[in-house]
Amino acid sequence: MDTGMKLMYEEEEETLLMSDAGNDEEMMQHVSVAAAVMQLEALNNMQLNGEPEAEAEIEGEAESKLQTGGKEWQPEKPSACVRFLLRMGFGAIMHPYEYAKVLMQLGHEPLPAVAATSWLGKSTLLLPSVHQYLRYIKHTDGFVGLYRGLGARFLSCAISAMFSESLVHVLGMSRTRQRRRKLHRRSSCFKEYAWNLMRDGIVVTTGLIFSHPFYVISVRQMAQFVGREVAYNDLRSSIHEILQHDGPLGFYAGFVPRLLCDLGVLFITSTLSAACERLCVDRSSMRQMEYNSVLFQFGAVLLLYPLQVVGACMACSGSGIAAGAPPFMPVYGQWIDCLMDLFARGDHYRGAFIFRRTLPRLQMNRMHDAFPISRMI
């Protein structure tokens, strides 16, 4: 009997201790929420006093505390150096696909098209897929030949990553303003959208200015596969060849269409994402908004893809190698001439789809072109 009473007392003591611990945890959450409310009040005071930077900081911290009930732990993101190395490693692995894509953009098709049936049951001509293309390159140049132009492409990506934000740091625009999602602050959403769009536009433009010369070298090194030239074998000879043949402006051949493409993708993605965020009131749909941004970017890249083709063609046109001269490519004076010519031939999306590639209907109807593309050979 005494033993039973003792067990009952011990269970009651454990229950009291657990309830006290639960009350303490609940009290701590209430204190955290109260602190968040106080920070929001301080935010309103700062808004009246006109302190936007401190306002954005306190708003983000207070909203995170209100959402998580005081639990601020988040998984640590890898450092910028680790992310850069991972991106470079992935780029090295996927470089053969980029190499084949550049040759497709330039219009070089060494393998003939074959008759096939489309998804709708109509007869069409299928061009070789990217894997057939890579097998042909490997058969011609060996395994090492699949990585032609990798060094210049690495330099282009690295320089873009290092110097893209240099100008915004000089201008004091290094911080991105956080968007406010309170209903009574939506009048300032447009200013924040314009600020972030201008800042990101400066970052994109700066990175492209520094990295585009190495993009031109990389494209011309890859394009040597067409005519088997050796003028652009290494970085030093490539720089000497461009300076001797085209002068300093040759390093920026095809710069304008690439800049328009990147800025256009940025504008479309930012505008549609801001519109969705403006219309979105429920916080539970914020994750869906992130997915929407990815879809918007994919659609914008696909819409402006012809400018990427123009940039690659202009980087090679008139450079003194076979891929940039007739019969493989006309010599274009301006990039707009190249764009109109690609649209007239139906080649403005060549290289966009690398796994199942169909010959454009316009090309099938124009077998006797004045500048026949090598895919017809």
Coordinates of C-alpha atoms in Angstrom, one line a residue:
M1 CA 0.0 0.0 0.0
D2 CA 2.8 2.4 0.9
T3 CA 4.6 1.5 -2.3
G4 CA 1.5 2.3 -4.4
M5 CA 1.0 5.6 -2.6
K6 CA 4.7 6.5 -3.2
L7 CA 4.3 5.7 -7.0
M8 CA 1.2 7.9 -7.2
Y9 CA 3.1 10.8 -5.5
E10 CA 6.0 10.4 -7.9
E11 CA 3.7 10.4 -10.9
E12 CA 2.0 13.6 -9.7
E13 CA 5.4 15.3 -9.2
E14 CA 6.5 14.3 -12.8
T15 CA 3.2 15.7 -14.1
L16 CA 3.7 19.0 -12.3
L17 CA 7.2 19.3 -13.6
M18 CA 6.1 18.7 -17.2
S19 CA 3.3 21.2 -16.9
D20 CA 5.7 23.7 -15.5
A21 CA 8.1 23.1 -18.4
G22 CA 5.3 23.5 -20.8
N23 CA 4.2 26.7 -19.2
D24 CA 7.8 28.1 -19.3
E25 CA 8.0 27.3 -23.0
E26 CA 4.7 28.9 -23.7
M27 CA 5.7 31.9 -21.7
M28 CA 9.0 32.2 -23.7
Q29 CA 7.0 32.1 -26.9
H30 CA 4.7 34.9 -25.6
V31 CA 7.7 37.0 -24.7
S32 CA 9.2 36.5 -28.2
V33 CA 5.9 37.5 -29.8
A34 CA 5.7 40.5 -27.5
A35 CA 9.2 41.5 -28.5
A36 CA 8.2 41.2 -32.1
V37 CA 5.2 43.4 -31.6
M38 CA 7.4 46.0 -29.9
Q39 CA 9.8 45.9 -32.9
L40 CA 6.8 46.5 -35.2
E41 CA 5.9 49.5 -33.1
A42 CA 9.4 50.8 -33.4
L43 CA 9.2 50.2 -37.2
N44 CA 6.1 52.4 -37.4
N45 CA 8.0 55.1 -35.5
M46 CA 11.0 54.9 -37.8
Q47 CA 8.7 55.0 -40.8
L48 CA 7.4 58.3 -39.5
N49 CA 10.9 59.6 -38.9
G50 CA 12.0 58.5 -42.4
E51 CA 14.6 55.8 -41.8
P52 CA 14.1 53.2 -44.6
E53 CA 17.2 51.1 -44.0
A54 CA 16.6 50.4 -40.3
E55 CA 12.9 50.0 -41.1
A56 CA 13.5 47.1 -43.6
E57 CA 15.9 45.4 -41.1
I58 CA 13.5 45.5 -38.2
E59 CA 10.5 44.5 -40.3
G60 CA 12.2 41.4 -41.6
E61 CA 13.3 40.3 -38.1
A62 CA 9.9 41.0 -36.5
E63 CA 7.9 39.3 -39.2
S64 CA 10.1 36.2 -39.0
K65 CA 9.6 36.1 -35.2
L66 CA 5.8 36.4 -35.6
Q67 CA 5.8 33.6 -38.2
T68 CA 8.0 31.2 -36.2
G69 CA 6.8 32.0 -32.7
G70 CA 10.3 33.1 -31.7
K71 CA 12.2 30.2 -33.2
E72 CA 14.7 31.8 -35.5
W73 CA 16.9 28.8 -36.5
Q74 CA 17.4 28.3 -40.2
P75 CA 19.7 25.9 -42.0
E76 CA 23.0 27.5 -42.9
K77 CA 23.5 28.2 -46.6
P78 CA 26.9 27.3 -48.2
S79 CA 29.3 30.1 -48.5
A80 CA 29.8 32.1 -51.7
C81 CA 33.1 30.4 -52.4
V82 CA 31.5 27.0 -52.1
R83 CA 28.6 28.0 -54.3
F84 CA 31.1 29.4 -56.9
L85 CA 33.1 26.2 -56.9
L86 CA 30.0 24.0 -57.3
R87 CA 28.8 26.1 -60.2
M88 CA 32.2 25.9 -61.9
G89 CA 32.3 22.2 -61.4
F90 CA 28.9 21.7 -62.8
G91 CA 29.8 24.0 -65.7
A92 CA 32.9 21.8 -66.5
I93 CA 30.8 18.7 -66.5
M94 CA 28.2 20.2 -68.8
H95 CA 30.6 22.0 -71.1
P96 CA 30.4 19.5 -73.9
Y97 CA 26.7 20.2 -74.1
E98 CA 27.3 23.9 -74.2
Y99 CA 30.0 23.3 -76.9
A100 CA 27.5 21.4 -79.1
K101 CA 24.8 24.1 -78.5
V102 CA 27.1 26.9 -79.7
L103 CA 27.9 25.0 -82.9
M104 CA 24.1 24.5 -83.4
Q105 CA 23.6 28.2 -82.8
L106 CA 26.2 29.0 -85.5
G107 CA 24.3 26.7 -87.9
H108 CA 26.9 24.0 -88.3
E109 CA 25.2 20.6 -88.9
P110 CA 27.8 18.1 -90.1
L111 CA 25.3 15.1 -89.9
P112 CA 22.4 14.9 -92.3
A113 CA 18.8 15.1 -91.2
V114 CA 16.6 11.9 -91.3
A115 CA 13.0 11.5 -92.2
A116 CA 10.7 11.0 -89.2
T117 CA 7.2 11.5 -87.9
S118 CA 6.3 14.4 -85.6
W119 CA 4.2 14.2 -82.5
L120 CA 1.1 15.1 -84.6
G121 CA 1.7 12.3 -87.1
K122 CA 3.1 14.6 -89.8
S123 CA 6.2 13.8 -91.8
T124 CA 9.2 15.9 -90.9
L125 CA 13.0 15.9 -90.8
L126 CA 14.9 15.2 -87.6
L127 CA 18.3 16.7 -87.0
P128 CA 20.8 14.7 -84.9
S129 CA 20.4 15.0 -81.2
V130 CA 23.0 16.5 -78.9
H131 CA 24.4 13.1 -78.0
Q132 CA 24.8 12.2 -81.7
Y133 CA 26.5 15.5 -82.1
L134 CA 28.9 14.8 -79.2
R135 CA 29.8 11.4 -80.5
Y136 CA 30.7 13.0 -83.8
I137 CA 32.9 15.6 -82.1
K138 CA 34.6 12.9 -80.0
H139 CA 35.2 10.8 -83.1
T140 CA 36.8 13.8 -84.8
D141 CA 38.8 15.4 -82.0
G142 CA 38.9 12.7 -79.3
F143 CA 37.7 13.1 -75.7
V144 CA 39.8 16.2 -75.1
G145 CA 38.2 17.8 -78.0
L146 CA 34.9 17.9 -76.2
Y147 CA 36.3 20.6 -73.9
R148 CA 37.4 23.0 -76.6
G149 CA 36.9 26.6 -75.3
L150 CA 36.5 25.6 -71.6
G151 CA 39.3 27.8 -70.3
A152 CA 37.9 31.0 -71.8
R153 CA 34.4 30.1 -70.7
F154 CA 35.7 29.6 -67.1
L155 CA 37.4 33.0 -67.2
S156 CA 34.2 34.6 -68.5
C157 CA 32.1 33.1 -65.6
A158 CA 34.7 33.8 -63.0
I159 CA 35.2 37.4 -64.0
S160 CA 31.5 38.0 -64.2
A161 CA 31.1 36.6 -60.7
M162 CA 33.9 38.7 -59.3
F163 CA 33.2 42.1 -60.9
S164 CA 29.5 42.1 -61.5
E165 CA 28.7 43.9 -58.2
S166 CA 31.7 46.2 -58.3
L167 CA 29.8 49.2 -59.7
V168 CA 26.9 48.9 -57.3
H169 CA 29.3 48.9 -54.4
V170 CA 30.9 52.1 -55.7
L171 CA 27.5 53.7 -56.1
G172 CA 26.4 52.6 -52.6
M173 CA 23.6 50.4 -54.0
S174 CA 25.0 47.1 -52.7
R175 CA 21.9 46.2 -50.6
T176 CA 18.7 45.0 -52.1
R177 CA 15.6 46.6 -50.5
Q178 CA 13.2 44.1 -49.0
R179 CA 9.7 44.2 -50.3
R180 CA 7.1 45.0 -47.7
R181 CA 3.9 42.9 -47.6
K182 CA 1.7 45.0 -45.3
L183 CA -1.4 46.4 -46.8
H184 CA -0.8 49.9 -45.5
R185 CA 2.7 50.0 -47.1
R186 CA 1.9 48.9 -50.6
S187 CA 2.2 52.5 -51.9
S188 CA 6.0 52.1 -51.7
C189 CA 6.1 48.8 -53.5
F190 CA 6.7 50.4 -56.9
K191 CA 9.7 52.4 -55.6
E192 CA 11.2 49.3 -54.2
Y193 CA 10.6 47.4 -57.4
A194 CA 12.2 50.2 -59.4
W195 CA 15.1 50.3 -57.0
N196 CA 15.8 46.6 -57.2
L197 CA 15.3 46.5 -60.9
M198 CA 17.8 49.3 -61.4
R199 CA 20.3 47.7 -59.1
D200 CA 20.0 44.3 -60.7
G201 CA 20.3 45.9 -64.2
I202 CA 23.5 47.5 -63.2
V203 CA 24.9 44.2 -61.9
V204 CA 24.0 42.4 -65.1
T205 CA 25.4 45.1 -67.3
T206 CA 28.7 45.3 -65.3
G207 CA 29.2 41.6 -65.3
L208 CA 28.6 41.4 -69.1
I209 CA 31.0 44.3 -69.8
F210 CA 33.8 42.5 -68.0
S211 CA 33.1 39.0 -69.2
H212 CA 32.0 39.4 -72.8
P213 CA 35.6 39.5 -74.3
F214 CA 36.2 36.0 -73.0
Y215 CA 32.8 34.9 -74.3
V216 CA 33.9 36.0 -77.8
I217 CA 37.2 34.1 -77.4
S218 CA 35.4 31.0 -76.2
V219 CA 32.9 31.1 -79.2
R220 CA 35.6 31.5 -81.7
Q221 CA 37.7 28.6 -80.2
M222 CA 34.6 26.4 -80.5
A223 CA 33.9 27.6 -84.0
Q224 CA 37.3 26.5 -85.2
F225 CA 35.9 23.0 -85.2
V226 CA 34.0 23.9 -88.5
G227 CA 37.1 24.9 -90.6
R228 CA 39.8 23.1 -88.5
E229 CA 41.7 26.4 -87.9
V230 CA 44.3 26.9 -85.2
A231 CA 44.4 30.7 -84.9
Y232 CA 42.5 30.7 -81.6
N233 CA 44.1 27.7 -79.9
D234 CA 45.1 29.4 -76.7
L235 CA 44.2 32.6 -74.8
R236 CA 47.3 34.5 -75.9
S237 CA 47.0 33.7 -79.6
S238 CA 43.2 34.5 -79.4
I239 CA 43.8 38.0 -78.0
H240 CA 46.5 38.7 -80.6
E241 CA 44.3 37.4 -83.5
I242 CA 41.3 39.6 -82.4
L243 CA 43.5 42.7 -82.0
Q244 CA 45.1 42.2 -85.3
H245 CA 42.0 41.3 -87.3
D246 CA 39.2 43.4 -85.6
G247 CA 40.9 45.8 -83.3
P248 CA 39.8 46.4 -79.6
L249 CA 36.1 46.5 -80.7
G250 CA 36.4 42.9 -81.8
F251 CA 36.3 41.9 -78.1
Y252 CA 32.7 43.2 -78.0
A253 CA 31.3 41.6 -81.1
G254 CA 27.7 40.5 -80.3
F255 CA 27.6 42.5 -77.0
V256 CA 24.4 44.4 -77.7
P257 CA 22.1 41.4 -78.4
R258 CA 23.4 39.6 -75.3
L259 CA 22.9 42.7 -73.2
L260 CA 19.3 43.1 -74.5
C261 CA 18.6 39.5 -73.8
D262 CA 19.8 39.6 -70.2
L263 CA 18.1 42.8 -69.4
G264 CA 14.9 41.7 -71.1
V265 CA 14.9 38.4 -69.0
L266 CA 15.5 40.5 -65.9
F267 CA 12.7 43.0 -66.6
I268 CA 10.1 40.3 -67.5
T269 CA 10.9 38.1 -64.5
S270 CA 11.0 41.0 -62.0
T271 CA 7.9 42.6 -63.3
L272 CA 5.8 39.4 -63.3
S273 CA 7.1 38.4 -59.9
A274 CA 6.4 41.8 -58.4
A275 CA 2.8 41.7 -59.9
C276 CA 2.2 38.3 -58.3
E277 CA 3.6 39.5 -55.0
R278 CA 1.4 42.5 -55.2
L279 CA -1.7 40.4 -55.8
C280 CA -0.7 37.8 -53.2
V281 CA -2.0 38.5 -49.7
D282 CA -1.9 35.1 -48.1
R283 CA 1.6 34.3 -46.7
S284 CA 1.1 30.6 -47.2
S285 CA 1.5 31.1 -51.0
M286 CA 4.9 32.6 -50.8
R287 CA 6.5 29.3 -51.7
Q288 CA 4.4 29.1 -54.8
M289 CA 5.6 32.6 -55.7
E290 CA 9.2 31.3 -55.7
Y291 CA 8.1 28.6 -58.1
N292 CA 6.4 31.2 -60.3
S293 CA 9.6 33.2 -60.5
V294 CA 11.4 30.2 -61.9
L295 CA 8.7 29.6 -64.5
F296 CA 8.7 33.3 -65.4
Q297 CA 12.5 33.2 -66.0
F298 CA 12.2 30.1 -68.1
G299 CA 9.5 31.7 -70.3
A300 CA 11.5 34.9 -70.6
V301 CA 14.7 33.1 -71.7
L302 CA 12.7 31.1 -74.2
L303 CA 11.0 34.2 -75.6
L304 CA 14.3 36.1 -76.0
Y305 CA 16.4 33.1 -77.1
P306 CA 16.8 34.5 -80.7
L307 CA 19.0 37.3 -79.2
Q308 CA 21.3 34.6 -77.8
V309 CA 21.6 33.1 -81.3
V310 CA 22.4 36.5 -82.7
G311 CA 25.1 37.1 -80.0
A312 CA 26.8 33.9 -80.9
C313 CA 26.6 34.5 -84.6
M314 CA 27.9 38.1 -84.3
A315 CA 30.8 37.0 -82.1
C316 CA 31.9 34.8 -85.0
S317 CA 30.8 36.6 -88.2
G318 CA 33.6 38.1 -90.2
S319 CA 36.3 36.8 -87.8
G320 CA 38.4 35.2 -90.5
I321 CA 37.4 31.6 -89.7
A322 CA 35.2 29.4 -91.9
A323 CA 32.3 29.3 -89.5
G324 CA 31.8 33.1 -89.8
A325 CA 31.9 33.3 -93.6
P326 CA 29.9 31.9 -96.5
P327 CA 28.7 29.3 -97.2
F328 CA 28.3 28.6 -93.5
M329 CA 27.2 32.1 -92.5
P330 CA 26.7 35.5 -94.3
V331 CA 29.0 38.3 -93.1
Y332 CA 26.7 40.6 -91.2
G333 CA 27.3 44.3 -90.8
Q334 CA 24.9 44.9 -87.9
W335 CA 23.3 42.6 -85.3
I336 CA 19.8 43.6 -86.5
D337 CA 20.7 42.3 -90.0
C338 CA 21.6 39.0 -88.4
L339 CA 18.3 38.9 -86.5
M340 CA 16.2 39.6 -89.5
D341 CA 18.1 37.1 -91.6
L342 CA 17.6 34.4 -88.9
F343 CA 13.9 35.1 -88.8
A344 CA 13.6 35.0 -92.6
R345 CA 15.3 31.6 -92.6
G346 CA 13.4 30.2 -89.7
D347 CA 16.6 29.6 -87.8
H348 CA 16.1 32.0 -84.9
Y349 CA 15.5 29.1 -82.4
R350 CA 18.3 26.8 -83.6
G351 CA 20.0 25.2 -80.6
A352 CA 17.1 25.9 -78.2
F353 CA 16.0 22.3 -78.1
I354 CA 19.0 19.9 -78.2
F355 CA 17.5 16.5 -77.6
R356 CA 14.7 16.3 -80.2
R357 CA 15.5 18.7 -83.1
T358 CA 13.3 19.2 -86.1
L359 CA 14.2 21.0 -89.3
P360 CA 12.1 24.2 -89.5
R361 CA 9.3 24.0 -92.1
L362 CA 10.6 27.1 -93.7
Q363 CA 14.0 25.5 -94.3
M364 CA 12.3 22.4 -95.9
N365 CA 10.6 24.8 -98.3
R366 CA 13.8 26.6 -99.2
M367 CA 16.3 23.9 -100.1
H368 CA 18.0 26.2 -102.7
D369 CA 19.0 29.0 -100.4
A370 CA 21.6 31.6 -101.5
F371 CA 23.6 30.8 -98.3
P372 CA 22.8 27.1 -97.7
I373 CA 23.4 26.0 -94.2
S374 CA 25.6 23.0 -93.7
R375 CA 22.7 21.0 -92.5
M376 CA 21.6 20.7 -96.1
I377 CA 24.9 19.3 -97.2

